[in-house]
Amino acid sequence: MDDVTLNGLFPVGVALRLSRQSIPTIDALVTMSSIEKSSNFIEQIIETDLAEGRVKAIHTRFPPEPNGFLHIGHVTSICLNFGLAEKYQGTCNLRFDDTNPEKEEQVYVDAIKEDVRWLGFQWEGAARYASDYFDKLYQWALYLIKEGKAYVDHQDAGMMAKTRGDFTTPGTNSPYRDASIEVNLAEFEKMRAGEYEEGCCSLRAKIDMQSGNMNLRDPILYRIRKQAHHQTGDQWCIYPSYDFAHGQGDAIEGVTHSVCTLEFQDHRPLYEWFLANLPVPHQPKQYEFARTNLNYTITSKRKLKKLVEEGVVSGWDDPRMPTISGFRRRGYTASALRKFSAMIGVSRTDSVVDVSMLEHAIRDDLNAHACRAMAVLQPLKLVITNLPADEVQEMVAAEHPNKPEQGQRKLPFTRELFIDRSDFTENTTLSRKKFKRLVFGEYVRLRSAYVIKADDVIKDDAGEIIEVHASYVPNTVGKNPPEGIRPRGVIHWVSASYGRKAMLRLYDRLFTHEAPGRSEDFMSYVNPNSCVECQALVEPGLAAALPEQSFQFEREGYFVADRYDHSPEYPVFNLTIGLKDTWTKKV
């Protein structure tokens, strides 16, 4: 028998066909039988590695550089790395790639930790840092020098770039490449002692200046940076490169599957060269997947930082920013972001995802979970003439129409109300299909309250309507009106005396161009109407909303109480997303 089908040990459709030479161990079979079928190529690799015994347990890591806030592109990486650990009963580290003190700050470290937790993940043990391994990396740099595989180069950056060549021209050796081991050890010690200024020299690996892979043309291992580090202070004035620190950090931590985005694919030969030429305790493997690219969105940290520094947005967590904290403040939920990550999946090929997919994910999530409420953005006074001025009736409305377990809310119904100005017209020629709101002389239902009839209007000297006088139809709360009365539709309202004033921030997409990141002139594509503030009247219970609590303002959109500015004394709500996608019509 050349091969064997292991039916019965797996759920339906998950049987693996394996060669006799790679029959899995019993431990691997037990692990594999408890998981679902793989959904992407990385999971297929992992399942093969487990089945063939290459690894006993899965160990991944999420390694952000703390030089900015995490954005939507990081969500996929977070969900993938932590999700793999969860699915295969493994572990996932959070490790900060903090090798460049010039751009890194503690505030970014703290924000990244909070974002990962908010998404619903927890890393294994304490957070780790590349800087935790600076001593070991320094010793490994000395090891390469002693092996004749690293040298101190005194060429400046311009000369190094020139001698490195390009994709059509091979590089040329540095004049310092063949210095003796003793000279290189002495020069590296001078770098370590701070005897050279920044840019004067660097430590390079001695690999192959003729290589077709630019990353193998004697890459930099250490450069001089005379700046304090947020973790190590002034202990070091030389810092390892990302390429030198990354794979070795994986090896130290016992990472089995180092999952990166496709821009690191050409770096993998260098990743493997370091592991092969250093006495590392473990041999991790690197795999690449496509990064998340959204239209109408920028994810370059450099460009996002420019938006912050030039005051285009209020900060990294501005609700218009594509950062996790920005989405959170705008009212996007962690479950919606995770659902979006699952929707786009894991691919080997870069592509651009339509941002409407992300917007669909949040609409779907909020429609299912957000409580309902009423807010009037363009108030027009409505006077119920057959209700005494001092009478207050209590209406009851469901918190959510499809979730009775969420309870009910109480709405004060008074003689003077406010409706939205767009919900009334004197034009009696409009068809019921075209205008399902209040028309002079006709009926409409007030949400969770009476059917009313518009009897009269009051206008100012300019001829603008300032009041609508109406009468309510008795016994129509929760009941059909008498025969012959046909309400056009249902409109929302707020009590004039009990409603609360609130600030609403109406957010839209930050950029008007489909691909703003392709141009350095991306600032010219900023949407001037990406944030419009307006005063509104909201039902009284909304003043007690908790920060980050989401609502569907009926017939208006989904809103969230701002996590910082909202208070009972001054309610502030941010528009998360409209009820329907209207962007296509705008453009």
Coordinates of C-alpha atoms in Angstrom, one line a residue:
M1 CA 0.0 0.0 0.0
D2 CA 1.6 3.3 -1.2
D3 CA -0.5 5.5 0.9
V4 CA -3.2 5.5 3.5
T5 CA -6.4 7.5 4.0
L6 CA -6.9 8.3 7.7
N7 CA -10.8 8.4 7.6
G8 CA -12.6 8.4 10.9
L9 CA -9.9 10.4 12.8
F10 CA -11.1 13.7 11.4
P11 CA -14.4 15.5 11.0
V12 CA -16.3 14.9 7.7
G13 CA -14.3 16.3 4.8
V14 CA -11.0 16.7 6.7
A15 CA -9.4 13.3 6.1
L16 CA -5.8 13.7 5.0
R17 CA -4.1 11.6 2.4
L18 CA -0.5 11.0 3.6
S19 CA 2.5 9.0 2.3
R20 CA 3.6 6.0 4.3
Q21 CA 6.8 8.0 5.1
S22 CA 4.8 10.8 6.7
I23 CA 2.2 9.0 8.8
P24 CA 1.5 11.5 11.7
T25 CA 2.1 10.7 15.3
I26 CA -0.8 9.9 17.7
D27 CA -0.4 13.3 19.4
A28 CA -0.7 15.1 16.1
L29 CA -3.7 13.0 15.2
V30 CA -5.4 14.0 18.4
T31 CA -4.7 17.6 17.8
M32 CA -5.8 17.5 14.2
S33 CA -9.1 15.8 15.0
S34 CA -10.2 18.6 17.2
I35 CA -9.9 21.4 14.7
E36 CA -11.9 22.5 11.6
K37 CA -10.8 22.1 8.1
S38 CA -8.1 24.6 7.0
S39 CA -9.4 27.7 5.3
N40 CA -6.2 29.1 3.8
F41 CA -2.7 28.1 2.7
I42 CA -1.0 29.0 6.0
E43 CA -3.4 26.7 7.9
Q44 CA -2.7 24.0 5.3
I45 CA 1.1 24.4 6.0
I46 CA 0.5 24.2 9.7
E47 CA -1.7 21.1 9.5
T48 CA 1.0 19.4 7.4
D49 CA 3.7 20.4 9.8
L50 CA 1.7 19.0 12.7
A51 CA 0.7 15.9 10.9
E52 CA 4.3 15.2 9.8
G53 CA 5.7 16.0 13.2
R54 CA 7.9 18.9 12.0
V55 CA 6.5 20.8 15.0
K56 CA 4.8 19.6 18.1
A57 CA 3.0 22.9 18.9
I58 CA 2.3 26.1 17.0
H59 CA 4.0 29.2 18.2
T60 CA 3.4 32.5 16.3
R61 CA 4.1 36.2 17.1
F62 CA 2.7 39.6 16.2
P63 CA 5.8 41.9 15.9
P64 CA 4.7 45.6 15.3
E65 CA 7.2 48.5 15.3
P66 CA 6.1 51.1 17.9
N67 CA 6.5 54.1 15.6
G68 CA 2.8 54.8 15.2
F69 CA -0.7 53.5 15.9
L70 CA -1.9 50.2 14.4
H71 CA -4.1 50.5 11.4
I72 CA -6.6 48.4 9.5
G73 CA -3.8 46.5 7.7
H74 CA -2.6 45.3 11.1
V75 CA -6.0 43.8 11.9
T76 CA -5.5 41.0 9.5
S77 CA -2.1 40.2 10.8
I78 CA -3.3 40.3 14.4
C79 CA -6.3 38.1 13.7
L80 CA -4.2 35.7 11.7
N81 CA -1.3 35.3 14.1
F82 CA -3.5 35.1 17.3
G83 CA -6.2 33.2 15.4
L84 CA -3.7 30.5 14.3
A85 CA -2.5 30.1 17.9
E86 CA -6.1 29.8 19.1
K87 CA -7.2 27.3 16.4
Y88 CA -4.3 25.0 16.9
Q89 CA -4.0 25.3 20.7
G90 CA -0.7 27.1 20.4
T91 CA 0.8 30.3 21.7
C92 CA 1.3 33.8 20.2
N93 CA 3.7 36.4 21.4
L94 CA 3.4 40.2 21.2
R95 CA 6.9 41.4 20.4
F96 CA 7.8 45.0 19.7
D97 CA 10.3 45.6 16.9
D98 CA 12.0 48.4 18.7
T99 CA 15.3 48.7 16.9
N100 CA 15.0 52.4 15.8
P101 CA 14.8 54.8 18.8
E102 CA 14.6 57.8 16.5
K103 CA 11.0 57.0 15.6
E104 CA 9.7 54.9 18.5
E105 CA 7.8 56.1 21.6
Q106 CA 6.3 54.5 24.7
V107 CA 2.9 56.0 23.8
Y108 CA 2.8 53.8 20.7
V109 CA 3.7 50.8 22.8
D110 CA 0.8 51.4 25.1
A111 CA -1.6 52.1 22.3
I112 CA -0.6 48.8 20.5
K113 CA -1.2 46.8 23.7
E114 CA -4.6 48.3 24.2
D115 CA -5.6 47.7 20.5
V116 CA -4.7 44.1 20.6
R117 CA -6.6 43.5 23.9
W118 CA -9.6 45.5 22.5
L119 CA -9.7 43.2 19.4
G120 CA -10.1 40.3 21.9
F121 CA -6.7 38.8 22.0
Q122 CA -4.1 38.2 24.7
W123 CA -0.5 37.4 24.1
E124 CA 1.5 34.7 25.8
G125 CA 3.2 35.9 29.0
A126 CA 4.6 39.4 29.1
A127 CA 5.0 41.6 26.1
R128 CA 8.4 41.1 24.5
Y129 CA 10.8 43.5 22.8
A130 CA 13.6 43.2 20.3
S131 CA 15.5 45.3 22.8
D132 CA 15.3 42.4 25.3
Y133 CA 17.7 40.6 23.0
F134 CA 20.2 43.5 22.4
D135 CA 22.9 41.8 24.5
K136 CA 22.5 38.5 22.7
L137 CA 22.3 40.2 19.2
Y138 CA 25.6 42.0 20.0
Q139 CA 27.3 38.7 20.9
W140 CA 26.0 37.2 17.7
A141 CA 27.4 40.2 15.7
L142 CA 30.8 39.5 17.3
Y143 CA 30.3 35.8 16.3
L144 CA 29.9 36.8 12.7
I145 CA 32.9 39.0 12.7
K146 CA 35.0 36.2 14.2
E147 CA 33.7 33.9 11.5
G148 CA 34.8 36.3 8.9
K149 CA 31.2 37.0 7.9
A150 CA 30.8 40.6 9.0
Y151 CA 32.9 43.8 8.7
V152 CA 32.8 47.5 9.7
D153 CA 32.2 49.7 6.6
H154 CA 33.3 53.3 6.8
Q155 CA 31.5 54.3 3.6
D156 CA 28.8 56.9 4.1
A157 CA 25.2 56.2 3.1
G158 CA 25.5 57.8 -0.3
M159 CA 28.6 55.7 -1.2
M160 CA 27.0 52.5 0.1
A161 CA 24.0 53.1 -2.0
K162 CA 26.1 53.7 -5.1
T163 CA 28.3 50.6 -4.6
R164 CA 25.2 48.4 -3.8
G165 CA 24.1 48.6 -7.4
D166 CA 20.5 48.1 -8.5
F167 CA 18.3 45.4 -10.1
T168 CA 20.2 45.6 -13.3
T169 CA 23.7 46.4 -12.0
P170 CA 25.6 44.2 -9.6
G171 CA 27.2 45.7 -6.5
T172 CA 30.9 46.3 -5.9
N173 CA 32.8 45.3 -2.8
S174 CA 33.5 47.9 -0.2
P175 CA 37.2 48.8 0.2
Y176 CA 36.8 47.8 3.9
R177 CA 35.3 44.4 3.1
D178 CA 38.5 42.4 3.4
A179 CA 39.8 44.0 6.6
S180 CA 41.1 41.4 9.1
I181 CA 39.0 40.0 11.9
E182 CA 41.1 41.8 14.5
V183 CA 40.6 45.1 12.8
N184 CA 36.8 44.6 12.5
L185 CA 36.5 43.6 16.1
A186 CA 38.4 46.7 17.2
E187 CA 36.3 48.9 14.9
F188 CA 33.1 47.4 16.1
E189 CA 34.1 48.0 19.7
K190 CA 34.8 51.7 18.8
M191 CA 31.3 51.9 17.4
R192 CA 29.9 50.4 20.6
A193 CA 31.9 52.8 22.7
G194 CA 30.5 55.8 20.9
E195 CA 33.8 56.9 19.3
Y196 CA 32.2 57.4 15.9
E197 CA 29.4 59.8 14.9
E198 CA 26.2 58.7 13.3
G199 CA 26.5 57.8 9.7
C200 CA 30.3 57.4 9.8
C201 CA 30.2 53.6 9.7
S202 CA 28.1 50.6 10.1
L203 CA 28.5 46.8 10.6
R204 CA 27.6 44.8 7.5
A205 CA 27.2 41.1 6.8
K206 CA 29.6 39.7 4.3
I207 CA 27.3 37.8 1.9
D208 CA 27.3 38.4 -1.8
M209 CA 27.5 41.8 -3.6
Q210 CA 26.7 40.1 -6.9
S211 CA 23.5 38.6 -5.7
G212 CA 20.3 39.1 -7.7
N213 CA 18.5 39.6 -4.4
M214 CA 19.4 43.1 -3.2
N215 CA 18.8 42.1 0.4
L216 CA 21.8 39.8 0.3
R217 CA 24.3 42.5 -0.9
D218 CA 26.1 42.9 2.4
P219 CA 23.1 44.1 4.4
I220 CA 23.6 46.4 7.5
L221 CA 23.6 44.6 10.8
Y222 CA 24.3 47.6 13.1
R223 CA 24.2 51.4 12.7
I224 CA 25.0 54.2 15.1
R225 CA 22.1 56.0 16.7
K226 CA 23.1 58.3 19.6
Q227 CA 19.6 58.5 21.0
A228 CA 17.9 57.3 24.1
H229 CA 15.7 54.2 23.7
H230 CA 12.3 53.9 25.3
Q231 CA 13.2 50.6 26.9
T232 CA 17.0 50.6 27.3
G233 CA 17.7 54.3 27.9
D234 CA 21.2 55.4 27.1
Q235 CA 22.7 51.9 27.4
W236 CA 23.4 51.6 23.6
C237 CA 24.5 53.9 20.9
I238 CA 24.4 51.2 18.2
Y239 CA 21.2 49.4 17.2
P240 CA 20.6 46.3 15.2
S241 CA 18.7 46.5 11.9
Y242 CA 15.2 45.0 11.6
D243 CA 16.5 42.1 9.4
F244 CA 19.2 41.2 11.9
A245 CA 16.9 41.3 14.9
H246 CA 13.7 39.8 13.5
G247 CA 14.6 36.2 12.7
Q248 CA 16.9 35.9 15.8
G249 CA 14.0 37.1 18.0
D250 CA 11.9 34.4 16.5
A251 CA 14.6 31.8 17.2
I252 CA 15.1 32.9 20.8
E253 CA 11.3 32.7 21.5
G254 CA 10.8 29.4 19.8
V255 CA 8.5 30.7 17.1
T256 CA 7.5 28.0 14.6
H257 CA 5.7 30.0 12.0
S258 CA 6.8 33.5 11.4
V259 CA 4.0 35.0 9.3
C260 CA 4.8 38.2 7.5
T261 CA 3.2 40.3 4.7
L262 CA 4.4 39.9 1.1
E263 CA 6.9 42.9 1.2
F264 CA 9.1 40.6 3.3
Q265 CA 9.2 37.8 0.8
D266 CA 12.5 39.0 -0.7
H267 CA 13.9 39.3 2.8
R268 CA 13.3 35.6 3.5
P269 CA 16.7 34.4 2.0
L270 CA 18.4 36.9 4.4
Y271 CA 16.2 35.7 7.3
E272 CA 17.3 32.1 6.5
W273 CA 21.0 33.1 6.0
F274 CA 21.2 34.5 9.5
L275 CA 19.6 31.4 11.0
A276 CA 22.0 29.2 9.1
N277 CA 25.1 31.2 10.1
L278 CA 24.4 31.8 13.8
P279 CA 24.3 29.4 16.7
V280 CA 20.6 30.0 17.3
P281 CA 18.6 27.7 19.6
H282 CA 15.7 27.2 17.2
Q283 CA 14.9 27.2 13.4
P284 CA 11.7 29.1 12.7
K285 CA 10.2 29.3 9.2
Q286 CA 8.9 32.5 7.5
Y287 CA 5.8 32.5 5.4
E288 CA 4.2 35.5 3.6
F289 CA 0.6 36.5 2.9
A290 CA -0.9 39.5 1.1
R291 CA -1.4 42.7 3.1
T292 CA -4.8 44.4 3.4
N293 CA -5.1 47.3 1.0
L294 CA -8.3 49.3 1.0
N295 CA -9.4 51.9 -1.5
Y296 CA -10.1 55.4 -0.3
T297 CA -7.6 54.6 2.5
I298 CA -4.0 55.3 3.4
T299 CA -2.1 52.9 5.7
S300 CA 1.4 54.3 5.4
K301 CA 2.5 55.3 8.9
R302 CA 4.6 58.1 7.5
K303 CA 1.6 59.6 5.7
L304 CA -0.7 59.0 8.6
K305 CA 1.7 60.8 10.9
K306 CA 1.8 63.7 8.5
L307 CA -2.0 64.0 8.7
V308 CA -1.6 64.2 12.5
E309 CA 1.3 66.6 12.6
E310 CA -0.3 69.0 10.1
G311 CA -3.6 69.1 12.0
V312 CA -5.7 67.5 9.2
V313 CA -7.0 65.2 11.9
S314 CA -7.1 65.6 15.6
G315 CA -4.8 62.7 16.4
W316 CA -4.0 59.1 15.7
D317 CA -7.4 58.2 17.1
D318 CA -9.4 60.7 15.1
P319 CA -12.6 58.8 14.0
R320 CA -11.6 59.4 10.3
M321 CA -8.3 57.7 10.7
P322 CA -7.9 54.0 9.5
T323 CA -6.2 53.2 12.8
I324 CA -7.7 50.6 15.2
S325 CA -8.2 53.3 17.8
G326 CA -9.8 55.6 15.2
F327 CA -12.2 52.9 14.2
R328 CA -13.0 52.2 17.8
R329 CA -13.7 55.9 18.6
R330 CA -15.9 56.1 15.5
G331 CA -18.0 53.2 16.8
Y332 CA -16.6 50.3 14.8
T333 CA -16.8 47.1 17.0
A334 CA -14.0 44.6 17.5
S335 CA -16.3 41.9 16.3
A336 CA -16.9 43.8 13.0
L337 CA -13.2 44.2 12.4
R338 CA -12.6 40.6 13.0
K339 CA -15.5 39.7 10.8
F340 CA -14.0 41.9 8.0
S341 CA -10.7 40.1 8.4
A342 CA -12.4 36.8 8.0
M343 CA -14.4 38.1 5.0
I344 CA -11.3 39.1 3.0
G345 CA -9.4 35.9 4.0
V346 CA -5.7 35.1 3.6
S347 CA -4.2 35.2 0.2
R348 CA -0.8 34.9 -1.5
T349 CA -1.5 37.8 -3.9
D350 CA -1.8 41.5 -3.2
S351 CA -5.1 43.1 -4.2
V352 CA -7.2 46.1 -3.3
V353 CA -10.3 45.5 -1.1
D354 CA -13.3 47.7 -1.6
V355 CA -13.9 49.7 1.6
S356 CA -17.6 49.1 1.3
M357 CA -16.9 45.5 2.5
L358 CA -15.6 47.0 5.8
E359 CA -18.6 49.3 5.9
H360 CA -20.9 46.3 5.3
A361 CA -19.3 44.4 8.2
I362 CA -20.0 47.2 10.7
R363 CA -23.6 47.9 9.4
D364 CA -24.4 44.2 9.8
D365 CA -22.9 44.1 13.3
L366 CA -24.6 47.2 14.5
N367 CA -27.9 46.3 13.0
A368 CA -27.9 43.2 15.0
H369 CA -26.7 44.6 18.3
A370 CA -27.1 48.4 18.6
C371 CA -30.0 49.8 20.6
R372 CA -32.5 52.1 18.9
A373 CA -33.0 55.7 19.7
M374 CA -34.4 58.9 18.2
A375 CA -32.5 62.1 17.4
V376 CA -33.7 65.1 15.4
L377 CA -30.9 66.8 13.4
Q378 CA -33.0 69.6 11.7
P379 CA -35.6 70.4 14.3
L380 CA -39.1 71.7 13.4
K381 CA -41.6 72.3 16.2
L382 CA -44.7 70.2 16.2
V383 CA -47.5 71.3 18.4
I384 CA -50.1 68.6 19.4
T385 CA -53.1 70.9 19.8
N386 CA -55.5 68.4 21.4
L387 CA -53.0 67.6 24.2
P388 CA -53.1 69.8 27.3
A389 CA -49.9 71.9 27.8
D390 CA -49.2 70.4 31.2
E391 CA -49.9 66.8 30.3
V392 CA -47.0 64.4 29.9
Q393 CA -47.7 60.9 28.6
E394 CA -45.2 58.1 28.8
M395 CA -44.6 56.1 25.6
V396 CA -42.7 52.8 25.6
A397 CA -40.4 51.7 22.9
A398 CA -38.2 48.6 22.4
E399 CA -34.5 49.0 22.9
H400 CA -34.1 46.7 19.9
P401 CA -37.0 45.5 17.7
N402 CA -35.7 42.0 17.4
K403 CA -34.3 41.5 20.9
P404 CA -37.0 41.7 23.6
E405 CA -34.4 40.6 26.2
Q406 CA -32.8 44.0 25.8
G407 CA -35.8 45.6 27.4
Q408 CA -37.7 48.8 26.8
R409 CA -37.2 52.5 27.1
K410 CA -39.6 55.2 28.2
L411 CA -40.3 58.3 26.0
P412 CA -42.0 61.4 27.4
F413 CA -44.8 62.6 25.0
T414 CA -45.6 66.3 25.4
R415 CA -47.7 68.9 23.7
E416 CA -44.7 70.4 22.0
L417 CA -42.4 68.0 20.1
F418 CA -39.7 68.3 17.5
I419 CA -39.6 66.4 14.2
D420 CA -37.1 66.6 11.4
R421 CA -37.7 69.5 9.0
S422 CA -37.4 67.2 6.0
D423 CA -40.3 65.1 7.3
F424 CA -42.9 67.7 6.6
T425 CA -44.2 69.3 3.4
E426 CA -47.2 71.4 2.4
N427 CA -47.0 69.9 -1.1
T428 CA -50.1 67.7 -1.2
T429 CA -49.5 66.5 -4.7
L430 CA -46.6 64.2 -3.7
S431 CA -47.5 60.5 -4.0
R432 CA -47.4 58.2 -1.0
K433 CA -44.7 56.2 -2.7
K434 CA -42.5 59.2 -3.1
F435 CA -43.0 60.9 0.2
K436 CA -43.9 58.7 3.2
R437 CA -43.8 61.4 5.8
L438 CA -46.1 64.1 7.1
V439 CA -48.1 66.1 4.5
F440 CA -50.3 69.1 5.3
G441 CA -53.9 67.8 5.8
E442 CA -52.8 64.1 6.0
Y443 CA -51.8 61.6 8.6
V444 CA -48.5 60.0 9.7
R445 CA -47.5 57.9 12.7
L446 CA -45.1 59.1 15.3
R447 CA -42.7 56.3 16.1
S448 CA -44.0 54.3 19.2
A449 CA -46.7 56.9 19.7
Y450 CA -49.9 58.2 18.1
V451 CA -51.1 58.7 14.6
I452 CA -51.3 62.5 14.0
K453 CA -52.8 64.7 11.4
A454 CA -51.2 68.0 10.2
D455 CA -53.9 70.7 10.5
D456 CA -52.0 74.0 10.3
V457 CA -48.6 75.7 9.8
I458 CA -47.1 78.8 11.4
K459 CA -44.7 80.8 9.3
D460 CA -42.3 83.7 10.0
D461 CA -42.1 87.0 8.1
A462 CA -39.8 85.4 5.5
G463 CA -42.4 82.7 4.8
E464 CA -40.4 79.9 6.4
I465 CA -42.4 77.3 8.4
I466 CA -41.5 77.5 12.1
E467 CA -44.3 75.4 13.6
V468 CA -46.7 72.6 12.4
H469 CA -49.9 72.3 14.4
A470 CA -51.3 68.8 14.5
S471 CA -53.9 66.7 16.3
Y472 CA -53.4 63.1 17.6
V473 CA -55.8 60.3 16.9
P474 CA -56.9 58.8 20.2
N475 CA -56.3 55.1 20.9
T476 CA -53.7 54.6 18.1
V477 CA -50.6 54.0 20.3
G478 CA -49.7 50.5 19.3
K479 CA -53.0 50.1 17.5
N480 CA -54.2 50.5 13.9
P481 CA -56.1 53.8 13.3
P482 CA -59.9 53.8 12.6
E483 CA -61.0 52.8 9.1
G484 CA -60.5 55.6 6.6
I485 CA -57.3 56.9 8.2
R486 CA -54.2 55.9 6.2
P487 CA -50.9 57.2 7.7
R488 CA -48.3 57.8 5.0
G489 CA -45.5 56.4 7.1
V490 CA -43.6 56.6 10.4
I491 CA -41.4 59.5 11.5
H492 CA -39.3 60.0 14.6
W493 CA -39.6 62.8 17.1
V494 CA -38.3 64.1 20.4
S495 CA -40.1 66.0 23.2
A496 CA -39.3 69.7 23.1
S497 CA -39.3 70.0 26.9
Y498 CA -37.6 66.7 27.8
G499 CA -35.3 66.2 24.8
R500 CA -31.6 66.9 25.3
K501 CA -29.3 69.0 23.2
A502 CA -26.4 67.0 21.8
M503 CA -23.4 67.5 19.5
L504 CA -23.3 65.2 16.6
R505 CA -20.2 64.7 14.5
L506 CA -21.1 63.5 11.0
Y507 CA -18.1 61.7 9.6
D508 CA -17.4 60.6 6.1
R509 CA -14.5 59.0 4.2
L510 CA -11.3 61.0 4.7
F511 CA -10.3 60.9 1.1
T512 CA -12.2 61.6 -2.1
H513 CA -9.7 59.7 -4.3
E514 CA -9.9 55.9 -4.7
A515 CA -6.1 55.5 -4.4
P516 CA -4.8 58.5 -2.4
G517 CA -1.7 56.6 -1.3
R518 CA -0.3 56.3 -4.8
S519 CA 0.6 60.0 -4.8
E520 CA 2.9 62.1 -2.5
D521 CA 0.3 64.8 -3.1
F522 CA -2.2 62.7 -1.1
M523 CA -3.1 65.7 1.1
S524 CA -4.9 67.3 -1.9
Y525 CA -7.4 64.4 -1.8
V526 CA -8.6 65.1 1.7
N527 CA -12.4 65.3 1.8
P528 CA -13.3 68.8 3.1
N529 CA -16.6 67.4 4.4
S530 CA -15.1 64.4 6.2
C531 CA -16.3 65.9 9.5
V532 CA -19.3 68.1 9.9
E533 CA -20.6 69.1 13.4
C534 CA -24.2 69.9 14.1
Q535 CA -26.5 70.4 17.1
A536 CA -29.3 68.0 17.5
L537 CA -32.1 67.1 20.0
V538 CA -32.0 63.5 21.3
E539 CA -34.4 61.6 23.5
P540 CA -33.6 62.2 27.2
G541 CA -32.2 58.7 27.9
L542 CA -29.3 59.2 25.6
A543 CA -27.6 61.6 28.0
A544 CA -27.0 58.6 30.2
A545 CA -25.3 56.6 27.4
L546 CA -22.0 55.1 28.3
P547 CA -18.9 56.1 26.4
E548 CA -18.5 53.8 23.3
Q549 CA -22.1 52.8 23.5
S550 CA -23.6 52.5 20.1
F551 CA -27.1 53.3 18.9
Q552 CA -29.1 53.3 15.7
F553 CA -30.6 56.8 15.5
E554 CA -33.7 55.7 13.7
R555 CA -33.8 56.8 10.0
E556 CA -30.5 58.7 10.5
G557 CA -27.6 56.2 11.0
Y558 CA -25.5 54.4 13.5
F559 CA -23.9 56.6 16.2
V560 CA -21.6 56.1 19.2
A561 CA -21.1 58.1 22.3
D562 CA -17.6 59.5 22.1
R563 CA -15.2 57.7 24.4
Y564 CA -13.6 60.9 25.6
D565 CA -16.0 63.9 25.1
H566 CA -19.4 62.5 25.8
S567 CA -20.9 63.3 29.2
P568 CA -24.5 63.5 30.7
E569 CA -24.1 67.2 30.8
Y570 CA -22.9 67.5 27.2
P571 CA -23.8 64.5 25.1
V572 CA -21.5 63.9 22.1
F573 CA -22.2 61.3 19.4
N574 CA -20.1 60.3 16.4
L575 CA -21.6 59.0 13.2
T576 CA -20.3 55.5 12.7
I577 CA -21.9 54.8 9.4
G578 CA -25.1 55.6 7.5
L579 CA -28.0 53.2 7.3
K580 CA -27.3 52.7 3.6
D581 CA -24.3 53.1 1.3
T582 CA -24.7 56.5 -0.3
W583 CA -21.1 57.0 -1.3
T584 CA -21.6 55.6 -4.8
K585 CA -24.2 58.2 -5.4
K586 CA -21.9 61.0 -4.2
V587 CA -19.1 60.1 -6.6

